[in-house]
Coordinates of C-alpha atoms in Angstrom, one line a residue:
D228 CA 105.6 157.8 117.0
R229 CA 108.4 158.5 119.9
H230 CA 111.5 158.2 118.2
G231 CA 111.4 158.4 114.7
P232 CA 111.9 156.1 112.2
D233 CA 115.3 155.7 112.0
A234 CA 114.6 153.8 115.6
F235 CA 114.0 151.0 113.5
A236 CA 116.7 148.3 111.1
M237 CA 116.3 145.2 109.4
Y238 CA 119.2 143.3 109.1
V239 CA 119.0 140.5 106.4
S240 CA 121.0 137.4 104.9
A241 CA 122.7 137.3 101.6
S242 CA 120.7 134.5 100.6
E243 CA 117.0 134.9 100.0
Y244 CA 115.1 135.9 97.3
I245 CA 115.2 139.1 94.5
E246 CA 111.0 138.9 95.6
E247 CA 112.0 138.7 99.1
Y248 CA 114.5 141.8 99.4
Y249 CA 112.1 143.8 96.8
V250 CA 109.2 143.6 99.9
Y251 CA 111.7 144.6 102.6
N252 CA 112.9 147.4 100.7
K253 CA 109.6 148.8 100.2
F254 CA 108.3 147.9 103.5
V255 CA 111.2 150.0 105.5
K256 CA 112.0 152.7 103.1
G257 CA 108.9 153.6 101.6
C258 CA 106.5 152.5 104.3
L259 CA 108.7 152.9 107.9
G260 CA 110.2 155.6 105.7
T261 CA 113.8 154.9 107.3
N262 CA 116.6 153.2 105.1
N263 CA 118.5 151.3 107.9
L264 CA 117.9 148.3 106.1
E265 CA 121.3 146.2 105.5
S266 CA 122.5 143.1 105.0
S267 CA 124.9 140.2 105.6
A268 CA 126.9 140.4 102.3
R269 CA 128.1 144.0 104.5
L270 CA 130.6 141.1 106.3
C271 CA 131.8 139.3 102.6
W272 CA 131.9 141.8 99.5
A273 CA 131.1 145.4 100.3
S274 CA 134.7 146.1 99.5
G275 CA 134.3 144.5 96.4
V276 CA 131.5 146.2 95.5
V277 CA 132.6 149.6 96.1
G278 CA 135.6 148.6 93.6
L279 CA 133.5 147.5 90.7
V280 CA 131.6 151.0 91.4
Q281 CA 134.5 152.8 91.2
A282 CA 135.6 150.8 88.2
F283 CA 132.7 150.3 86.1
G284 CA 129.9 153.5 87.5
A285 CA 128.0 150.6 89.0
D286 CA 127.9 147.3 90.2
S287 CA 127.9 145.3 87.1
P288 CA 130.5 142.7 86.9
P289 CA 131.6 141.9 83.2
C290 CA 132.6 138.3 83.1
A291 CA 130.8 135.1 82.4
Y292 CA 131.9 131.4 83.8
E293 CA 132.4 130.4 80.3
D294 CA 135.4 132.7 80.5
F295 CA 137.5 130.3 82.3
D296 CA 137.6 128.2 79.1
F297 CA 139.0 131.0 77.0
A298 CA 141.1 132.5 79.6
D299 CA 145.5 132.1 79.4
L300 CA 146.0 133.6 82.9
F301 CA 144.6 132.9 86.2
F302 CA 145.2 135.2 88.8
V303 CA 143.7 134.1 92.4
A304 CA 144.0 136.7 95.0
G305 CA 143.2 135.6 98.7
Y306 CA 141.2 133.2 97.6
N307 CA 140.5 129.5 98.4
L308 CA 138.3 128.6 95.7
A309 CA 139.1 124.5 96.0
A310 CA 137.3 125.5 99.7
S311 CA 134.7 128.0 99.0
K312 CA 133.4 127.5 95.0
P313 CA 134.6 123.9 94.5
V314 CA 132.5 123.6 91.4
I315 CA 134.1 126.6 89.7
F316 CA 137.3 125.7 91.0
R317 CA 136.9 122.4 89.2
R318 CA 135.6 124.0 86.4
M319 CA 139.1 126.3 86.2
I320 CA 141.6 123.2 87.1
A321 CA 139.9 121.7 84.2
A322 CA 140.2 124.5 81.8
K323 CA 143.8 125.0 83.0
A324 CA 144.6 121.6 82.0
R325 CA 143.6 122.0 78.9
T326 CA 145.0 124.7 77.6
G327 CA 148.0 125.0 80.1
A328 CA 147.0 128.5 81.4
P329 CA 149.2 129.3 84.2
L330 CA 147.7 129.8 87.4
I331 CA 149.1 132.5 90.2
V332 CA 147.4 132.5 93.6
V333 CA 148.6 134.8 96.6
D334 CA 147.6 133.5 99.7
P335 CA 149.7 133.5 103.1
R336 CA 148.4 129.4 103.4
R337 CA 149.3 127.0 100.8
T338 CA 145.6 125.8 100.4
D339 CA 144.4 123.3 98.0
T340 CA 144.2 126.4 95.7
A341 CA 147.6 127.3 95.6
A342 CA 148.8 123.8 96.0
R343 CA 147.9 123.4 92.1
A344 CA 149.5 126.7 91.2
D345 CA 152.2 127.7 88.9
L346 CA 153.4 130.3 91.2
H347 CA 152.3 130.6 94.9
L348 CA 153.4 134.0 96.4
A349 CA 153.0 133.2 100.4
I350 CA 152.0 137.1 101.0
R351 CA 152.2 138.7 104.5
P352 CA 148.6 139.3 105.5
G353 CA 147.8 142.7 104.4
T354 CA 150.2 143.6 102.4
D355 CA 148.3 143.4 98.6
V356 CA 148.4 146.7 98.0
A357 CA 152.2 147.3 98.3
L358 CA 152.5 143.7 95.6
H359 CA 149.6 145.1 92.8
N360 CA 151.8 148.7 93.0
A361 CA 155.1 146.6 92.6
I362 CA 153.3 144.6 89.7
A363 CA 152.1 147.8 87.9
H364 CA 156.0 149.2 88.6
V365 CA 157.2 146.4 86.5
L366 CA 154.3 146.1 83.8
T367 CA 154.9 150.1 82.9
Q368 CA 158.6 150.0 83.4
E369 CA 159.4 147.2 81.3
G370 CA 157.8 147.9 78.4
L371 CA 154.7 145.2 79.2
V372 CA 152.1 147.8 78.6
D373 CA 150.4 148.7 75.3
E374 CA 150.0 152.7 76.5
A375 CA 147.7 153.6 73.6
E376 CA 145.3 151.3 74.6
A377 CA 145.8 151.9 78.7
Q378 CA 145.4 155.8 77.7
G379 CA 142.2 155.3 75.7
L380 CA 140.5 153.0 78.5
T381 CA 141.8 155.0 81.6
E382 CA 141.7 158.7 82.2
N383 CA 145.0 158.7 84.4
F384 CA 147.5 156.8 83.2
D385 CA 150.2 158.4 83.4
A386 CA 149.0 159.8 87.0
L387 CA 149.4 155.7 87.9
K388 CA 152.9 155.4 86.1
A389 CA 154.3 158.4 88.2
H390 CA 152.3 156.7 91.1
V391 CA 154.1 153.6 91.1
A392 CA 157.8 154.7 89.9
D393 CA 159.3 154.5 92.8
F394 CA 157.6 151.3 93.7
T395 CA 160.0 149.0 93.3
P396 CA 159.6 144.8 93.4
Q397 CA 162.8 145.2 95.9
R398 CA 160.5 147.8 98.2
A399 CA 157.6 145.7 98.0
A400 CA 159.5 142.5 99.1
Q401 CA 160.3 144.4 102.0
I402 CA 156.7 145.3 102.8
T403 CA 155.2 141.6 101.7
D404 CA 157.9 139.6 102.4
I405 CA 157.7 137.8 98.7
P406 CA 161.1 137.7 96.6
A407 CA 161.5 140.5 94.6
E408 CA 161.7 138.0 91.8
Q409 CA 159.2 136.3 92.5
I410 CA 157.0 139.7 92.1
V411 CA 159.1 140.4 88.7
D412 CA 157.9 136.8 87.4
V413 CA 154.2 137.8 87.7
A414 CA 154.4 140.6 86.5
R415 CA 155.8 139.5 83.0
R416 CA 153.5 136.7 83.2
V417 CA 150.6 139.1 83.7
G418 CA 152.1 141.8 81.0
R419 CA 152.6 138.4 78.0
A420 CA 148.6 136.9 78.6
Q421 CA 146.1 138.0 76.1
A422 CA 143.4 137.3 78.3
G423 CA 144.0 137.3 82.1
L424 CA 140.9 136.4 84.1
F425 CA 141.2 137.7 87.8
M426 CA 139.5 136.2 90.6
W427 CA 139.9 138.0 94.2
G428 CA 138.1 136.3 97.4
Q429 CA 137.5 137.8 101.0
G430 CA 141.3 137.8 101.4
L431 CA 140.7 141.1 100.1
N432 CA 137.2 142.1 100.8
Q433 CA 137.7 141.7 104.7
S434 CA 140.2 144.6 105.3
S435 CA 140.4 148.2 106.8
I436 CA 141.9 148.7 103.1
G437 CA 139.8 146.2 101.2
T438 CA 138.8 149.0 98.7
R439 CA 142.2 149.9 98.4
K440 CA 143.1 145.9 97.5
V441 CA 140.7 145.3 95.0
T442 CA 141.2 148.8 93.4
T443 CA 144.9 148.4 93.2
L444 CA 144.4 144.8 91.8
L445 CA 141.7 146.0 88.7
N446 CA 144.6 148.7 88.2
L447 CA 146.3 145.7 86.6
V448 CA 143.2 144.4 84.7
F449 CA 142.4 147.8 82.9
I450 CA 146.0 148.3 82.2
T451 CA 146.9 145.8 80.2
G452 CA 143.4 145.7 78.5
N453 CA 141.6 142.7 80.4
L454 CA 138.7 143.8 79.3
G455 CA 136.6 143.7 76.6
K456 CA 137.3 140.2 75.4
K457 CA 136.7 136.5 76.2
G458 CA 138.5 135.1 79.1
A459 CA 139.6 138.4 80.3
G460 CA 138.4 140.9 82.9
P461 CA 137.4 140.7 86.7
M462 CA 135.7 137.5 87.9
A463 CA 133.8 138.7 91.2
I464 CA 132.4 135.6 92.3
T465 CA 130.4 136.3 95.6
G466 CA 129.7 134.1 98.5
Q467 CA 126.4 134.2 98.7
G468 CA 123.4 132.7 96.5
S469 CA 121.7 136.5 96.7
A470 CA 124.1 139.3 97.2
M471 CA 124.3 139.7 93.7
G472 CA 120.3 140.2 93.8
L473 CA 120.0 141.8 96.7
R474 CA 122.3 144.7 95.3
K475 CA 120.5 145.4 91.9
V476 CA 117.1 145.3 94.0
G477 CA 118.7 148.0 96.4
A478 CA 118.5 146.2 99.8
L479 CA 121.6 148.2 101.2
P480 CA 121.6 151.4 103.0
H481 CA 122.2 153.3 100.3
L482 CA 120.3 152.2 97.5
L483 CA 117.0 152.1 95.9
P484 CA 116.0 149.4 92.9
G485 CA 117.6 149.5 89.7
F486 CA 121.1 150.7 91.4
R487 CA 119.8 153.9 92.4
T488 CA 121.1 155.6 95.1
V489 CA 118.3 157.2 97.9
A490 CA 120.5 160.5 97.9
D491 CA 119.2 161.3 94.3
A492 CA 115.8 162.9 94.3
Q493 CA 114.7 161.9 90.8
A494 CA 115.4 158.2 91.7
R495 CA 113.3 158.7 95.0
A496 CA 110.6 160.0 93.1
D497 CA 110.7 157.4 90.3
V498 CA 110.8 154.4 92.8
A499 CA 108.1 156.1 95.0
G500 CA 105.6 156.1 92.0
V501 CA 106.1 152.7 91.3
W502 CA 105.8 151.9 95.1
G503 CA 103.1 154.4 95.0
V504 CA 104.1 155.9 98.5
D505 CA 104.7 159.8 99.1
P506 CA 108.3 160.6 97.6
A507 CA 108.7 162.4 100.9
R508 CA 108.7 159.3 102.7
I509 CA 111.5 157.9 101.6
S510 CA 114.5 159.5 103.4
P511 CA 117.4 161.1 101.8
D512 CA 119.9 160.1 103.9
N513 CA 121.8 156.9 104.4
G514 CA 120.9 154.7 106.3
K515 CA 122.8 152.5 108.6
P516 CA 125.7 149.6 108.1
I517 CA 125.2 146.7 110.3
N518 CA 128.4 147.9 112.3
M519 CA 126.6 151.3 112.9
I520 CA 123.4 150.0 113.7
L521 CA 124.7 148.0 116.4
E522 CA 126.6 151.3 117.9
S523 CA 123.5 152.9 117.7
I524 CA 121.8 150.3 119.7
D525 CA 124.4 150.2 122.2
R526 CA 124.2 154.2 122.6
G527 CA 120.1 153.8 122.5
E528 CA 119.4 155.2 119.5
I529 CA 117.9 151.9 117.4
K530 CA 115.2 151.0 119.3
A531 CA 114.0 147.9 117.4
L532 CA 115.7 145.3 115.4
W533 CA 114.5 142.9 113.0
I534 CA 117.0 140.2 111.8
I535 CA 116.1 137.7 109.1
H536 CA 118.0 134.3 108.6
S537 CA 121.7 135.6 109.6
N538 CA 123.5 134.9 112.8
P539 CA 125.5 138.1 113.4
A540 CA 126.1 137.1 117.4
A541 CA 128.1 134.4 115.9
T542 CA 129.5 135.8 112.5
F543 CA 129.9 140.1 113.8
P544 CA 133.7 140.2 115.2
D545 CA 134.0 141.3 118.6
S546 CA 131.3 138.6 119.1
S547 CA 131.3 139.6 122.7
W548 CA 130.4 142.8 122.2
V549 CA 128.1 141.8 120.1
R550 CA 126.6 139.8 122.7
S551 CA 126.5 142.5 125.0
V552 CA 124.6 145.1 122.6
L553 CA 121.8 142.4 121.4
P554 CA 120.0 142.7 125.0
K555 CA 119.5 146.3 124.6
T556 CA 117.5 146.6 121.8
E557 CA 113.8 147.5 123.2
L558 CA 112.1 145.4 120.4
L559 CA 114.4 142.3 118.6
I560 CA 112.3 139.9 116.1
V561 CA 114.4 137.2 114.5
Q562 CA 112.9 135.6 111.8
D563 CA 115.1 132.0 111.1
C564 CA 114.5 128.6 110.4
Y565 CA 116.7 127.4 113.0
H566 CA 116.6 127.8 116.8
P567 CA 118.4 128.1 118.9
T568 CA 121.6 130.1 117.3
E569 CA 123.8 132.1 118.8
T570 CA 121.2 134.9 117.6
T571 CA 117.6 133.7 118.5
R572 CA 118.7 133.2 121.9
F573 CA 118.1 137.1 122.2
A574 CA 114.8 137.5 120.4
D575 CA 111.9 138.8 122.3
I576 CA 109.7 137.9 119.2
L577 CA 110.6 134.5 116.9
L578 CA 109.5 133.6 114.0
P579 CA 109.9 130.6 111.7
G580 CA 110.5 131.5 108.2
A581 CA 110.3 128.8 105.4
Q582 CA 113.7 127.4 103.9
W583 CA 114.7 128.2 100.2
A584 CA 112.8 124.9 99.4
E585 CA 109.2 126.0 101.0
K586 CA 108.8 129.1 99.0
G587 CA 110.0 130.2 95.9
G588 CA 111.4 133.4 94.1
T589 CA 114.4 134.3 91.5
L590 CA 118.0 134.3 92.4
T591 CA 120.7 136.2 90.4
N592 CA 124.4 134.6 90.4
S593 CA 127.8 135.9 90.2
E594 CA 127.8 136.0 86.4
R595 CA 124.5 138.4 86.7
G596 CA 121.9 135.0 85.3
L597 CA 118.5 134.9 86.8
N598 CA 117.6 131.3 87.8
L599 CA 113.6 130.5 88.8
I600 CA 113.7 128.7 92.6
E601 CA 110.1 126.7 92.1
R602 CA 108.5 125.6 95.8
A603 CA 109.4 122.1 96.3
V604 CA 107.8 121.3 99.8
P605 CA 105.2 123.1 102.1
P606 CA 106.5 124.9 104.7
P607 CA 106.1 123.0 108.3
G608 CA 104.3 123.5 111.1
E609 CA 103.5 127.4 111.6
A610 CA 106.7 128.5 109.2
R611 CA 105.9 130.6 106.5
P612 CA 107.7 132.1 103.6
D613 CA 109.8 135.2 104.9
L614 CA 107.9 138.0 102.6
D615 CA 104.4 136.5 103.6
I616 CA 105.7 137.1 107.3
V617 CA 106.8 140.5 106.5
M618 CA 103.6 141.5 104.4
G619 CA 101.4 140.3 106.8
V620 CA 103.3 142.8 109.2
A621 CA 102.7 145.8 106.8
R622 CA 99.5 145.1 106.2
R623 CA 98.7 144.6 109.9
M624 CA 100.3 148.6 110.5
G625 CA 97.8 149.8 107.6
F626 CA 100.3 149.5 104.6
T627 CA 97.1 147.5 102.7
A628 CA 97.6 149.4 99.4
E629 CA 101.1 148.8 99.5
F630 CA 101.6 144.8 99.5
P631 CA 98.4 143.9 97.5
Y632 CA 100.7 141.1 95.8
R633 CA 99.1 137.1 95.7
G634 CA 102.4 135.7 94.5
T635 CA 106.2 136.2 94.0
E636 CA 105.4 136.7 90.2
A637 CA 103.4 139.8 90.8
I638 CA 106.3 141.4 92.7
F639 CA 108.6 140.2 89.8
E640 CA 106.8 141.8 87.7
E641 CA 106.2 145.4 89.5
Y642 CA 110.6 145.1 90.5
K643 CA 111.1 145.0 86.9
T644 CA 109.5 148.4 86.0
L645 CA 112.2 149.7 88.0
T646 CA 114.6 148.5 86.1
A647 CA 113.7 149.9 83.1
D648 CA 117.0 151.5 81.2
R649 CA 119.1 151.0 84.2
P650 CA 122.3 148.6 84.3
S651 CA 120.3 145.8 85.7
D652 CA 117.4 145.9 82.7
I653 CA 115.1 142.7 83.1
R654 CA 111.9 143.8 80.7
G655 CA 112.4 141.5 78.8
V656 CA 112.3 138.4 81.5
T657 CA 109.4 136.7 82.5
Y658 CA 108.7 133.8 85.3
A659 CA 107.8 131.6 81.7
R660 CA 110.8 132.5 79.9
L661 CA 112.9 131.3 83.3
R662 CA 111.2 128.1 83.0
E663 CA 112.9 127.7 79.5
D664 CA 115.6 130.0 79.4
K665 CA 117.5 129.1 82.7
G666 CA 120.6 131.6 83.8
I667 CA 119.8 134.5 81.3
Q668 CA 122.2 137.2 82.2
W669 CA 121.1 140.7 82.3
P670 CA 120.8 143.0 81.1
V671 CA 118.0 142.0 79.1
P672 CA 115.7 144.8 78.0
T673 CA 113.3 142.9 75.5
A674 CA 111.3 139.9 75.4
D675 CA 113.7 138.8 72.5
H676 CA 116.5 140.1 73.8
P677 CA 118.9 136.9 74.5
G678 CA 120.6 138.2 77.6
T679 CA 124.3 139.8 77.9
Q680 CA 126.6 137.1 78.0
R681 CA 129.6 139.8 78.9
R682 CA 129.4 143.3 79.3
F683 CA 131.4 146.0 78.0
M684 CA 132.6 144.4 75.3
D685 CA 132.9 147.3 73.1
R686 CA 134.8 149.3 76.3
Q687 CA 132.2 151.7 76.5
L688 CA 132.2 152.7 80.0
P689 CA 129.6 154.4 82.0
R690 CA 131.7 156.9 83.0
G691 CA 133.7 156.7 79.7
K692 CA 137.1 156.0 81.1
V693 CA 138.0 154.1 84.1
R694 CA 140.0 156.2 86.9
L695 CA 142.7 154.4 88.0
S696 CA 143.1 153.6 91.9
L697 CA 146.5 155.8 93.4
T698 CA 146.5 154.7 96.9
E699 CA 149.8 153.5 99.4
H700 CA 150.0 150.4 101.4
Q701 CA 148.6 150.8 104.6
E702 CA 148.7 148.0 107.7
P703 CA 146.3 146.6 109.3
G704 CA 144.5 148.4 112.0
E705 CA 145.6 146.3 114.8
G706 CA 149.4 145.2 114.6
V707 CA 151.2 142.2 116.2
D708 CA 153.4 143.0 119.4
A709 CA 155.9 141.0 121.9
E710 CA 152.2 139.9 123.9
Y711 CA 150.3 139.1 120.3
P712 CA 152.9 138.3 118.1
L713 CA 151.2 136.4 115.3
V714 CA 148.5 137.3 112.5
L715 CA 145.2 135.3 113.2
I716 CA 143.7 134.6 109.5
T717 CA 139.9 133.6 109.2
G718 CA 138.3 131.9 106.8
L719 CA 135.9 128.6 105.4
V720 CA 136.7 124.9 104.9
A721 CA 134.7 123.0 102.6
M722 CA 132.9 120.8 105.3
Q723 CA 130.8 123.6 106.7
Y724 CA 129.0 127.2 105.8
H725 CA 128.9 130.6 107.8
S726 CA 128.0 129.9 111.1
R727 CA 127.0 125.8 111.2
T728 CA 123.5 126.7 111.7
R729 CA 122.3 124.4 108.7
T730 CA 125.6 122.0 108.2
G731 CA 126.0 121.6 111.9
K732 CA 122.9 119.5 112.1
I733 CA 124.5 116.8 109.0
E734 CA 126.3 114.2 110.9
A735 CA 128.1 113.3 107.4
L736 CA 129.7 117.3 107.4
R737 CA 129.6 117.0 111.9
R738 CA 132.3 113.9 111.3
A739 CA 134.2 115.5 108.6
M740 CA 134.7 118.6 110.5
P741 CA 133.7 118.4 113.9
E742 CA 135.8 120.9 116.0
P743 CA 137.5 124.5 115.7
F744 CA 141.3 124.1 114.9
V745 CA 144.1 126.9 114.8
E746 CA 146.8 126.0 111.9
L747 CA 150.1 127.0 112.5
H748 CA 153.6 127.1 111.4
P749 CA 156.1 124.4 113.4
D750 CA 158.4 127.3 113.9
D751 CA 155.3 129.4 115.8
A752 CA 154.2 125.9 117.3
E753 CA 158.0 125.4 118.7
A754 CA 158.0 129.0 120.2
A755 CA 154.5 128.6 121.7
R756 CA 155.6 124.7 122.9
V757 CA 152.4 123.3 121.2
Q758 CA 152.3 120.4 119.6
D759 CA 150.3 119.2 116.9
G760 CA 146.7 117.9 117.8
Q761 CA 147.5 119.1 121.4
W762 CA 144.4 121.7 122.4
A763 CA 145.6 125.3 122.7
L764 CA 144.2 129.0 123.7
V765 CA 143.9 131.3 121.5
S766 CA 144.0 134.4 122.8
S767 CA 143.7 138.3 121.1
R768 CA 142.9 141.0 123.3
R769 CA 139.3 141.1 123.3
G770 CA 139.1 137.3 124.2
T771 CA 140.1 133.7 124.5
V772 CA 138.7 130.3 122.2
R773 CA 140.0 126.9 122.3
A774 CA 140.9 124.8 119.5
R775 CA 142.9 121.8 118.4
A776 CA 146.5 122.9 117.3
K777 CA 147.0 121.8 113.1
V778 CA 151.1 122.4 113.0
S779 CA 151.7 122.7 109.0
A780 CA 154.3 124.3 106.9
T781 CA 151.3 124.9 104.7
I782 CA 150.8 128.5 106.6
R783 CA 153.6 131.1 106.7
P784 CA 155.8 131.9 109.8
G785 CA 154.0 134.5 111.9
A786 CA 150.3 133.6 111.1
V787 CA 147.7 131.3 112.0
F788 CA 144.5 130.3 110.6
M789 CA 141.1 129.4 111.9
P790 CA 137.9 128.7 110.4
Y791 CA 135.2 130.9 111.2
H792 CA 131.9 128.6 111.2
F793 CA 132.0 127.8 115.1
G794 CA 130.2 129.8 117.2
E795 CA 128.7 129.5 121.2
S796 CA 126.5 127.1 120.5
S797 CA 129.3 124.8 119.1
G798 CA 131.2 124.3 122.8
D799 CA 133.0 126.3 125.6
R800 CA 135.3 129.0 124.1
A801 CA 135.3 127.9 120.0
A802 CA 133.7 131.1 118.9
V803 CA 136.3 132.2 116.8
N804 CA 135.1 136.1 116.5
A805 CA 135.9 136.4 120.2
L806 CA 139.2 137.8 118.8
T807 CA 138.5 139.6 115.9
H808 CA 138.2 143.0 116.2
R809 CA 135.9 146.1 114.8
A810 CA 138.2 147.6 112.1
F811 CA 136.3 148.4 109.0
D812 CA 137.2 149.4 105.4
E813 CA 137.5 152.7 105.0
S814 CA 135.6 153.0 102.2
A815 CA 132.7 150.1 102.4
N816 CA 132.7 149.4 106.5
Q817 CA 133.4 145.9 105.9
P818 CA 135.2 144.1 108.9
E819 CA 139.1 143.7 108.7
Y820 CA 138.7 139.8 109.8
K821 CA 141.5 139.1 108.0
A822 CA 144.1 140.3 110.3
C823 CA 143.8 140.8 114.6
A824 CA 146.8 139.9 116.5
V825 CA 146.7 136.9 118.6
K826 CA 148.9 134.5 120.5
V827 CA 148.8 131.0 121.0
V828 CA 149.5 128.9 124.4
G829 CA 148.9 125.2 124.9
D830 CA 145.8 124.4 127.2

């Protein structure tokens, strides 16, 4: 009444059920009238999503997990699959052993994944666009591209060819620190492959030019014809259990269910009709991503924030700034299954949400596969399923008619109607079918439809032809200098997960990874006078953290690596995001976690 709907925002995790996201979306956009509904998927996959949308006209990854078995080349960029996706990694390595398909890994570190590669490119952090452009240069200059096929699939192949004409391997070598002959070798392997599977992770996404990195990698997919056949294409594997699901439900500031956009008047009318709300109630203006939500709180514009199963005080960059902003929220509601966390300690109201096994719903995985999860045990104490909490609040606010559901199946059935004739059409799916037909992949438009294992096999794309990305390399948002001479890369390890809210409570995992570490090259350790196993202080322009030094030649000189799992609750000065900076991708607003300037000294 006093400040308008946009004074409210909701921020949710990417690990909940489709039905929950649907309820959040309806409550925030259809009832409250603001599009300030944001997800933690912004922090891990936003640049990848923008890249897919630019390529395919919708967030429609085309591949299937089975494609590992048919590929004759694996190209992995900025992705330590062995630690982050160990099941998929094992499948890829098993397929490689059977077929002999070469594995190319681009990573500044010799990770467990890179150690299994036929060719490891130890790239200078942040320079992937230069590498991709140089590979495209070799492909087009050496006749490794079927130009007739490329012209048929893309609308601006000639423009790309001209764009990369001067991007020689020698020029790229000066930018990337990858030898020119290695770049040529990679390009020839890519060009000769019959079915190349291209995978990327946060090393590309989490960058101020993350979308450029993703789209220039996709250039290589399209000009080599790696689309519309088994074993080929962009294999986009998201990091959280429902990152794909929340996007198709529309739980992002610019979306409505079925990959509709809030700016589309017809889309607002269609959704309002199903929701039973006045179309004028749904705002035509994009809501705010999480960085802008926090900035708006800092300026006093957003008054209330409801956080569900997320921990931005630990996971957002420049976390000291975040912890200074959250207390400025006039009403901060935090809903979680654990307390205390770095974020729950700031809450005005703390609500106990149920964990995944204490509630039910559907999930969508990275190959578009739907699965039904049914409740295994009841929530303990006063904990309740998250959608029950949100619907309870909505009903108390007068939105009783909008939330008549008496179970998640009813929510699913309503949501299905909004997927009709959309890229994610699932009208042919029911709970009963999911109990038998596990992992069925959308689109599934009718009850007798078998599901769609791979998309675009006929190469008929929503936008006709692909528009290739003509972009240049740009240095990261923060460069090194004499005071801060090293580039910090943050990432994960296999034995912990996200901010350790759950895994930090498991004794076996605590023993396996009990404390933060900083990995640095022997040359950098010598310059910093830091020995292996010694406690070290890692400082940026924003703060200082304490970590155990791990001196290893597996990381390139000039770069250091720290796991991002450890927050303030892990001990004194342990929060790695006290170091990272608030630079964001120009298209996707994804934070740049993979490149900030630091120095290391012994403690």
